[in-house]
Short mmCIF file of C-alpha atoms and ligand atoms in Angstrom, two decimals:
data_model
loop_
_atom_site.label_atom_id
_atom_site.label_comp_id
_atom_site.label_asym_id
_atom_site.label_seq_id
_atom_site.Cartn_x
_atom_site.Cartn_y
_atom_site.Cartn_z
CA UNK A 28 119.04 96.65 109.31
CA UNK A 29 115.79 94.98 110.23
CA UNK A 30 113.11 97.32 111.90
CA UNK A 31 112.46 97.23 115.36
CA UNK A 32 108.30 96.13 115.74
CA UNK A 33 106.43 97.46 118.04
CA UNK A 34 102.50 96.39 118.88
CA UNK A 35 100.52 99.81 120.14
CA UNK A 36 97.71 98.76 121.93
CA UNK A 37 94.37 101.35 122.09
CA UNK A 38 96.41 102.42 118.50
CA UNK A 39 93.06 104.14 117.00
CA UNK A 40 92.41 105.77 120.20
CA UNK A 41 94.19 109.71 120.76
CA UNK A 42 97.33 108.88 122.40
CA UNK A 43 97.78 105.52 120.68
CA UNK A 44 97.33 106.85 117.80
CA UNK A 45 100.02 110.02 117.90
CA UNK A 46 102.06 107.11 119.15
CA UNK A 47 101.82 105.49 116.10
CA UNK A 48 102.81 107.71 113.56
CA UNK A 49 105.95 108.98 116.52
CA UNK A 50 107.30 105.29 116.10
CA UNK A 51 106.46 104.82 112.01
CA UNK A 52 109.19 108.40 111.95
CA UNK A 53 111.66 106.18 114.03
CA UNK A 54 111.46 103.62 110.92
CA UNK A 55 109.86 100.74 113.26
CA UNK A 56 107.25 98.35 112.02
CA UNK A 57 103.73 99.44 114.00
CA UNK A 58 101.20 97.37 114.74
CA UNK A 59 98.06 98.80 115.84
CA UNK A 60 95.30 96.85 118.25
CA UNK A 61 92.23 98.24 119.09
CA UNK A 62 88.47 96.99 119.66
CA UNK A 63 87.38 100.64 118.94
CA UNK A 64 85.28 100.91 121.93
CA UNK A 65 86.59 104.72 122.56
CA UNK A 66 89.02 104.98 119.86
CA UNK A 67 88.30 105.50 115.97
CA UNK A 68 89.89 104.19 112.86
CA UNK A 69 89.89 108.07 111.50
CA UNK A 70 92.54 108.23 113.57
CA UNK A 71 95.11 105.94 111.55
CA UNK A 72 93.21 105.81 108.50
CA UNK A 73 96.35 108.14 107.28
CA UNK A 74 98.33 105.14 107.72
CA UNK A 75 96.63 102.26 106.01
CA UNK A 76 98.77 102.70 102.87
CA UNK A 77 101.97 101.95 104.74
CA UNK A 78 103.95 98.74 104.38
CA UNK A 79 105.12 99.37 107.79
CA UNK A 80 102.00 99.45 109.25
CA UNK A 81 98.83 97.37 110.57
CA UNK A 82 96.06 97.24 112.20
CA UNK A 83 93.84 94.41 114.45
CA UNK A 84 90.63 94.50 115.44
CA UNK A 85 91.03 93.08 118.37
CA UNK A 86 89.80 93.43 122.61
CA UNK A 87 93.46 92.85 124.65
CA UNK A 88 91.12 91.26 127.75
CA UNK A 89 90.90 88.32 125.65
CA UNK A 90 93.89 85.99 124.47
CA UNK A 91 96.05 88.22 122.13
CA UNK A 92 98.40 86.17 119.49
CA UNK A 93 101.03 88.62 117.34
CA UNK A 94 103.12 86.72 115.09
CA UNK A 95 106.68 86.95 114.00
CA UNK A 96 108.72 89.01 116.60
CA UNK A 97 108.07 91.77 118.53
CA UNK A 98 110.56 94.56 120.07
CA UNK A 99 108.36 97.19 122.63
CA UNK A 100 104.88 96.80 122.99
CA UNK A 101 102.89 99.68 124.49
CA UNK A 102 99.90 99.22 126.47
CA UNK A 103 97.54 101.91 125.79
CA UNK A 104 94.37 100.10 125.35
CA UNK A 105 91.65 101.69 128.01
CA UNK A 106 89.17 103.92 128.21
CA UNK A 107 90.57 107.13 129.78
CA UNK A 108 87.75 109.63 130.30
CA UNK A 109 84.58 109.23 133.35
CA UNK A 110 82.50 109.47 130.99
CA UNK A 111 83.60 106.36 129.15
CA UNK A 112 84.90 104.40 132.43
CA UNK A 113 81.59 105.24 134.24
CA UNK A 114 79.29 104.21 131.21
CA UNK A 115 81.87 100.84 130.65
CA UNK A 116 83.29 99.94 134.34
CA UNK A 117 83.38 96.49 133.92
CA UNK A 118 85.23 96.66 130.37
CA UNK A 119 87.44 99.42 131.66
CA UNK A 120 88.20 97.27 134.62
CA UNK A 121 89.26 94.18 132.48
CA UNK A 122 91.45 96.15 130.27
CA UNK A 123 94.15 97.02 133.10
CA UNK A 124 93.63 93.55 134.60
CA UNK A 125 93.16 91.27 132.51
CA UNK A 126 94.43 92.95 129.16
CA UNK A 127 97.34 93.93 130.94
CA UNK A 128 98.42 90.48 132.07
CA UNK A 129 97.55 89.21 128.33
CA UNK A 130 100.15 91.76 127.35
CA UNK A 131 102.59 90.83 129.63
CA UNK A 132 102.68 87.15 128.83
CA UNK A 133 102.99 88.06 125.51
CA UNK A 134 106.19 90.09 126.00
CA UNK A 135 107.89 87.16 128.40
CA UNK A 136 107.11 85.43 125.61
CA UNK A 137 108.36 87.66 122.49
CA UNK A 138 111.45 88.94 124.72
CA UNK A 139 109.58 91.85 124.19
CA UNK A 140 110.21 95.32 126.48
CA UNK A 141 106.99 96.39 127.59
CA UNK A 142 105.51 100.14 128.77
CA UNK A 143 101.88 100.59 130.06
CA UNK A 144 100.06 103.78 130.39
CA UNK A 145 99.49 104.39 133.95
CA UNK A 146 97.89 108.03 135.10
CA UNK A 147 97.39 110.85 137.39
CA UNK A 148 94.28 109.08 138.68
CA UNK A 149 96.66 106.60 140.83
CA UNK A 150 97.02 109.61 142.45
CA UNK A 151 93.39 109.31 143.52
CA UNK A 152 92.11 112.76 145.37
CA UNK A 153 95.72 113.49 146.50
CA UNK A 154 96.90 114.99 150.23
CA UNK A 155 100.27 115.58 148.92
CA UNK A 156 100.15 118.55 146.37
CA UNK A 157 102.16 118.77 143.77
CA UNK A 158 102.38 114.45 143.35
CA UNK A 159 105.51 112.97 143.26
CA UNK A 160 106.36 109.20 142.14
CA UNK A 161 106.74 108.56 145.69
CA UNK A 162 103.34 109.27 146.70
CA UNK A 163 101.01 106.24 147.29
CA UNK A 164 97.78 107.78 146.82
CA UNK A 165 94.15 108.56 148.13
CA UNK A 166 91.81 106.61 146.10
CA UNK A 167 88.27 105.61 146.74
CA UNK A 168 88.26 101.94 145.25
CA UNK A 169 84.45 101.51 145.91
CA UNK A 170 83.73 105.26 144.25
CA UNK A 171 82.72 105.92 140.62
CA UNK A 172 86.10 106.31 139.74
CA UNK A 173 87.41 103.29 141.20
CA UNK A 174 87.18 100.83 138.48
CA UNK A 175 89.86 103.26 136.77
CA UNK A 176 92.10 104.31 139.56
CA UNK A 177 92.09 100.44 140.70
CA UNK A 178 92.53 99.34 137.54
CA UNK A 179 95.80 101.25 136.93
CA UNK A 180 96.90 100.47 140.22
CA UNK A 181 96.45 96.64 139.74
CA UNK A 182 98.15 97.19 136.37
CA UNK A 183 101.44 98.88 137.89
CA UNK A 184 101.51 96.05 140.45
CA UNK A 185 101.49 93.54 137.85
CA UNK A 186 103.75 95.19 135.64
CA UNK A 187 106.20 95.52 138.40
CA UNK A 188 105.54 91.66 139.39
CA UNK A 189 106.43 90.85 136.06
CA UNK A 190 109.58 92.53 136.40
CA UNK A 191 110.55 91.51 139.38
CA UNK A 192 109.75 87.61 139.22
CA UNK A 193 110.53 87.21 135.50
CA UNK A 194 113.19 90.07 134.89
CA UNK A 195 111.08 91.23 132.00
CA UNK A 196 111.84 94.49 130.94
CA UNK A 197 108.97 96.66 131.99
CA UNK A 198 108.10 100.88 132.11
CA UNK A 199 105.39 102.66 133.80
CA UNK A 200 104.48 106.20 132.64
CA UNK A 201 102.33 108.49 134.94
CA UNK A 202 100.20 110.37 132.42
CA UNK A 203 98.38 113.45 133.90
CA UNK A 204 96.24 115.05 132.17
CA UNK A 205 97.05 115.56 127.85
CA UNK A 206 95.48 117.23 124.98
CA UNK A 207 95.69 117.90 121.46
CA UNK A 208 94.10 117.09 118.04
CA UNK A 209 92.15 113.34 117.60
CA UNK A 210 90.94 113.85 121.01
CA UNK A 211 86.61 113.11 121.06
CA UNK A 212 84.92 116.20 121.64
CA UNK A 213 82.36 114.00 123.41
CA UNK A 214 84.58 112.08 125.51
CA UNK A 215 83.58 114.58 128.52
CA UNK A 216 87.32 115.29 129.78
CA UNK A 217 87.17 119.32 130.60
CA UNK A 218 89.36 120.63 127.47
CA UNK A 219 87.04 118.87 124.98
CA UNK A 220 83.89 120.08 126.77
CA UNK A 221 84.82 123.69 127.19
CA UNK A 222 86.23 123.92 123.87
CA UNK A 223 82.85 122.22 121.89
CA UNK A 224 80.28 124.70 124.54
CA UNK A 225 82.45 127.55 123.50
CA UNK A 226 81.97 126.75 119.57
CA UNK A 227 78.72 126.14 119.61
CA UNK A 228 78.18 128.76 121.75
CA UNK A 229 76.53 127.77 124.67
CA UNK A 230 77.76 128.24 128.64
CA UNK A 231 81.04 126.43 129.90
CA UNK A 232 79.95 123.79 132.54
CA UNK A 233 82.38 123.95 135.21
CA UNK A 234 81.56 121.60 138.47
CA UNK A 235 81.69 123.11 141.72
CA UNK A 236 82.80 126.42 142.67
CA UNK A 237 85.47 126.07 139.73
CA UNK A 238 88.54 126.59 141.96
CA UNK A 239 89.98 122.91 141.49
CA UNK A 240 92.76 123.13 139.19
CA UNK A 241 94.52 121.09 136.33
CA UNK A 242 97.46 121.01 134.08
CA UNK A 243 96.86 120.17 131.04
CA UNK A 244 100.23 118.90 128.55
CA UNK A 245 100.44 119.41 125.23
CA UNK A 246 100.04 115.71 123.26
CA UNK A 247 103.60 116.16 121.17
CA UNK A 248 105.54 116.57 124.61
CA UNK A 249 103.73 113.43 126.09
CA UNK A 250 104.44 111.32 123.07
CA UNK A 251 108.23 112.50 123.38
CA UNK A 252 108.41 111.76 127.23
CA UNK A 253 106.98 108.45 126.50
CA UNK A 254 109.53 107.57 123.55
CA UNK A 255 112.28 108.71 125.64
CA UNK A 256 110.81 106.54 129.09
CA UNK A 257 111.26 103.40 126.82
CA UNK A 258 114.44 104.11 125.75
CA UNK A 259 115.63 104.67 129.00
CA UNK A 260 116.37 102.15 131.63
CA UNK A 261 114.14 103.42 134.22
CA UNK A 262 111.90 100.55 135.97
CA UNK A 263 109.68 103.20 138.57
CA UNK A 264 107.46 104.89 137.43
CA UNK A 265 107.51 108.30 135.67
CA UNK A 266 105.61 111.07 135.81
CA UNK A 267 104.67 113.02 132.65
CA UNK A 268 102.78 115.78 132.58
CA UNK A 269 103.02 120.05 132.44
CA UNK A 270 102.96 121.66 135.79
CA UNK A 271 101.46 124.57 134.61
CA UNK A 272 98.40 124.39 136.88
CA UNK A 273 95.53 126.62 136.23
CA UNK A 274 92.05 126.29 138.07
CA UNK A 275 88.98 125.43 136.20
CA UNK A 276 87.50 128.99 136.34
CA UNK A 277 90.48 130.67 134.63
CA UNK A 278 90.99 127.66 132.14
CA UNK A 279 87.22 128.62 130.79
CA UNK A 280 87.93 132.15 130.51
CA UNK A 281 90.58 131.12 129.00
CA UNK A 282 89.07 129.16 126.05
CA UNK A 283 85.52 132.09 126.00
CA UNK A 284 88.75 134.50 125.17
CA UNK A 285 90.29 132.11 122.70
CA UNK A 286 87.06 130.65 120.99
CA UNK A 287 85.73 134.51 120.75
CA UNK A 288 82.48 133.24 122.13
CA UNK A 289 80.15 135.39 124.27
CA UNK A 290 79.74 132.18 126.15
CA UNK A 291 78.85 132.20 130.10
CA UNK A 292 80.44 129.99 133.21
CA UNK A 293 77.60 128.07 134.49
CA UNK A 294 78.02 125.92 137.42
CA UNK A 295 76.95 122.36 138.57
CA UNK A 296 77.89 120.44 141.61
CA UNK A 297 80.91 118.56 142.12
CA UNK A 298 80.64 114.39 140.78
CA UNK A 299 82.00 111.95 143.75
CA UNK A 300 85.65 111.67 144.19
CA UNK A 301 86.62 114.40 141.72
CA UNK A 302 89.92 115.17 142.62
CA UNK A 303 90.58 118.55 143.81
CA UNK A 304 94.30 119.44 142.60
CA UNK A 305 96.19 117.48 139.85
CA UNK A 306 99.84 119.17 139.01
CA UNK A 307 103.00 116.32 138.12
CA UNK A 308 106.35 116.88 139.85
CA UNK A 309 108.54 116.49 137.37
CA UNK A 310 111.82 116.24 138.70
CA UNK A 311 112.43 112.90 137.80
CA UNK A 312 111.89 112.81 134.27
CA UNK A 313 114.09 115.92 133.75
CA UNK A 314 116.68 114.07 135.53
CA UNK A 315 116.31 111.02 134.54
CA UNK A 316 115.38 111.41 130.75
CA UNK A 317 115.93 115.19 130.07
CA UNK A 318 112.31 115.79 129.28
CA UNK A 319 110.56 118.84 130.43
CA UNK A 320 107.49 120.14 128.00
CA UNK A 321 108.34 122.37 125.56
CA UNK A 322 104.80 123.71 124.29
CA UNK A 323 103.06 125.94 126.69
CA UNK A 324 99.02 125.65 126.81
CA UNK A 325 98.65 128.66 124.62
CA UNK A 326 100.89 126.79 121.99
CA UNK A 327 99.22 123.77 122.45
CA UNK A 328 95.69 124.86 121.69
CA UNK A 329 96.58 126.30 118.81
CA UNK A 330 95.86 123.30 116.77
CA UNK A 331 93.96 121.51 119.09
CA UNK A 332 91.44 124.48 118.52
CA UNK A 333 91.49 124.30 114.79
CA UNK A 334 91.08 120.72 114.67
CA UNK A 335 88.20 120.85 116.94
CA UNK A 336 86.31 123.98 114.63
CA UNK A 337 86.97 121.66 111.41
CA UNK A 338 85.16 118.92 113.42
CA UNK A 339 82.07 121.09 114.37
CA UNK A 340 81.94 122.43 110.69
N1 NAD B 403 94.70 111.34 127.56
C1 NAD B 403 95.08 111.53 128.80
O1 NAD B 403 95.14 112.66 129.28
C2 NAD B 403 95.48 110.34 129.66
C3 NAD B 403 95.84 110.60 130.98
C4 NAD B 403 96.23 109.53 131.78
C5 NAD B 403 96.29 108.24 131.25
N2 NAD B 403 95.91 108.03 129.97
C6 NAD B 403 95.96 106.64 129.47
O2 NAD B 403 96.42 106.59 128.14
C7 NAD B 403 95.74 105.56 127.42
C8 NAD B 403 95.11 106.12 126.17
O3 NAD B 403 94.17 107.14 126.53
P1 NAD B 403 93.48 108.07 125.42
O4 NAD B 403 93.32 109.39 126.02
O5 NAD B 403 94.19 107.92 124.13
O6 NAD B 403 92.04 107.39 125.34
P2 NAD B 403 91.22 106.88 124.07
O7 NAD B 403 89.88 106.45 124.57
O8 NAD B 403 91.26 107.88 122.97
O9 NAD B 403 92.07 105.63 123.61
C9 NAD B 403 91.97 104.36 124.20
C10 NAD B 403 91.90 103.32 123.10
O10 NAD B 403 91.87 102.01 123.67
C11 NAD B 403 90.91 101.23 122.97
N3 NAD B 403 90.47 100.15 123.85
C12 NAD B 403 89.80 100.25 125.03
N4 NAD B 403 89.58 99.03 125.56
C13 NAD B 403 90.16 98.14 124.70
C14 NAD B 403 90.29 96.73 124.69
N5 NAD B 403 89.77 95.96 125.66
N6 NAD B 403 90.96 96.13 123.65
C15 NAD B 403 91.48 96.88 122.65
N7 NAD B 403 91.38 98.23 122.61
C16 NAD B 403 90.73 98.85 123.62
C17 NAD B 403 89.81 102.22 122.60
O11 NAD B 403 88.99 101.79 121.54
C18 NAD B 403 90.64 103.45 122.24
O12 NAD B 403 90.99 103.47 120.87
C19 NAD B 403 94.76 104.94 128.40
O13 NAD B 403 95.32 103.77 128.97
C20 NAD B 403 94.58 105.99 129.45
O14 NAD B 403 94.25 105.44 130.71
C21 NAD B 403 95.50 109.05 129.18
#
């Protein structure tokens, strides 16, 4: 039987690359594409040996050619964390436009199914609490944050254009908020940043009084939801995510108690637009695709946190 090939965009980044080596176990071909802006080839450099795999250099806002044929291709290519889409808005904004309409042509062209990685932030600052698929949203799309929200926005629309005008074959994932090893302890998302204070033993930053919350899914419960999203036959989009919310304070007392550090909570103001609440209603994907997470956080950080202290060593 010949293997299925698949072309994982943002492949060296964290997600991408988890996604990789989930799709190299199902016996498919992988091809990688990344312009390692965010993402880094330690990441896959585990792979390089394979047959079944490669890897491309390559930026997806510009003219992307794959040859021979291609089964699924999985947008992941973006920068994901403020810090990154605040220091590269333009870039980040091109990547779910452009890039995203590069990818699309290519799968009308290759027959190809396609998934992108939409997220929480579509969400924007929500009013409805927890977010459903059906909500539409409170985003700022002249804030910081806009040149990500919008950009994911834009990206579902054109997905779902896609579908709709050329019957391609199209899935939309709802990522909220993941962790687990490759993630940058740099990349300023909250779980990195607590975890690297605590190590080092400084004070947790938390922004504003502390009391917003988050729920934070363990990466090998994503990666299944995902698999199982493309598999399925489900056109709206999907929320994935663990709605095990926890507010910021009790998510660094959290890590102080896990890290062993003597570490303090130290407090500065809130950045524009942060959104107050995040927590994914999941009753879709459990229905539709018989997901639900399976690690809780506790689980989860387990090697997230060792992988982390190997990287500070
Ligand atoms: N991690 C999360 O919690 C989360 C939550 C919601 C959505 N997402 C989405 O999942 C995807 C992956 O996020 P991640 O957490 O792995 O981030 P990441 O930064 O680790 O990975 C993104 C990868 O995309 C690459 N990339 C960026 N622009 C590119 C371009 N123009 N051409 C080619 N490659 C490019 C980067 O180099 C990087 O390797 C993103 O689309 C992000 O929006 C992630």
């Amino acid at each position: 039987m010949t293997k299925k090939r698949v072309l994982i965009t943002g492949g060296a980044g964290f997600l991408g690359s988890h996604l990789c080596d989930r799709f190299l176990a199902e016996r498919c071909h992988v091809i990688a594409m990344d312009n390692l802006i965010t993402g880094s080839l330690e990441n896959i450099e585990h792979l390089f040996h394979r047959e079944d795999f490669e890897f491309y250099h390559h930026d997806v806002s510009k003219f992307v050619h794959v040859s021979g044929d291609l089964d699924y291709i999985l947008h992941f290519a973006s920068p994901a964390s403020p810090i990154d889409y605040l220091k590269i808005p333009i870039q980040t904004l091109k990547v779910g436009s452009l890039g995203t309409h590069n990818l699309l042509g290519l799968a009308k062209a290759k027959g190809a199914r396609m998934l992108i990685a939409s997220t929480s932030e579509v969400y924007g600052d929500p009013l409805v609490h927890p977010q459903t698929e059906e909500y539409w949203g409170n985003v700022n799309p002249v804030g910081p944050r806009g040149v990500y929200d919008e950009a994911k926005r834009f990206q579902e629309a054109m997905t779902m254009a896609y579908h709709t005008y050329h019957g391609l074959e199209t899935r939309i994932v709802r990522i909220f908020n993941t962790f687990g090893p490759r993630m940058r302890l740099d990349d300023g998302r909250v779980l990195p940043a607590f975890i690297g204070q605590a190590l080092r033993g400084e004070d947790l930053t938390a922004f504003g009084d502390g009391s917003q919350t988050r729920s934070f899914c363990y990466v090998d419960d994503l990666i299944e939801g995902i698999y199982r999203l493309l598999m399925s036959d489900c056109v709206d989009p999907v929320n994935i995510g663990n709605p095990d919310e926890i507010t910021i304070n009790q998510f660094a007392e959290e890590i102080i108690k896990l890290t062993g550090s003597q570490s303090k909570i130290i407090y500065k103001p809130l950045p524009k637009d942060d959104p107050m609440q995040r927590q994914p209603n999941i009753t879709k994907a459990k229905e539709v695709l018989g997901w639900e997470p399976k690690y809780s956080r506790n689980e989860g950080l387990k090697p997230t946190l060792e992988y982390f202290q190997n990287k500070v060593k």
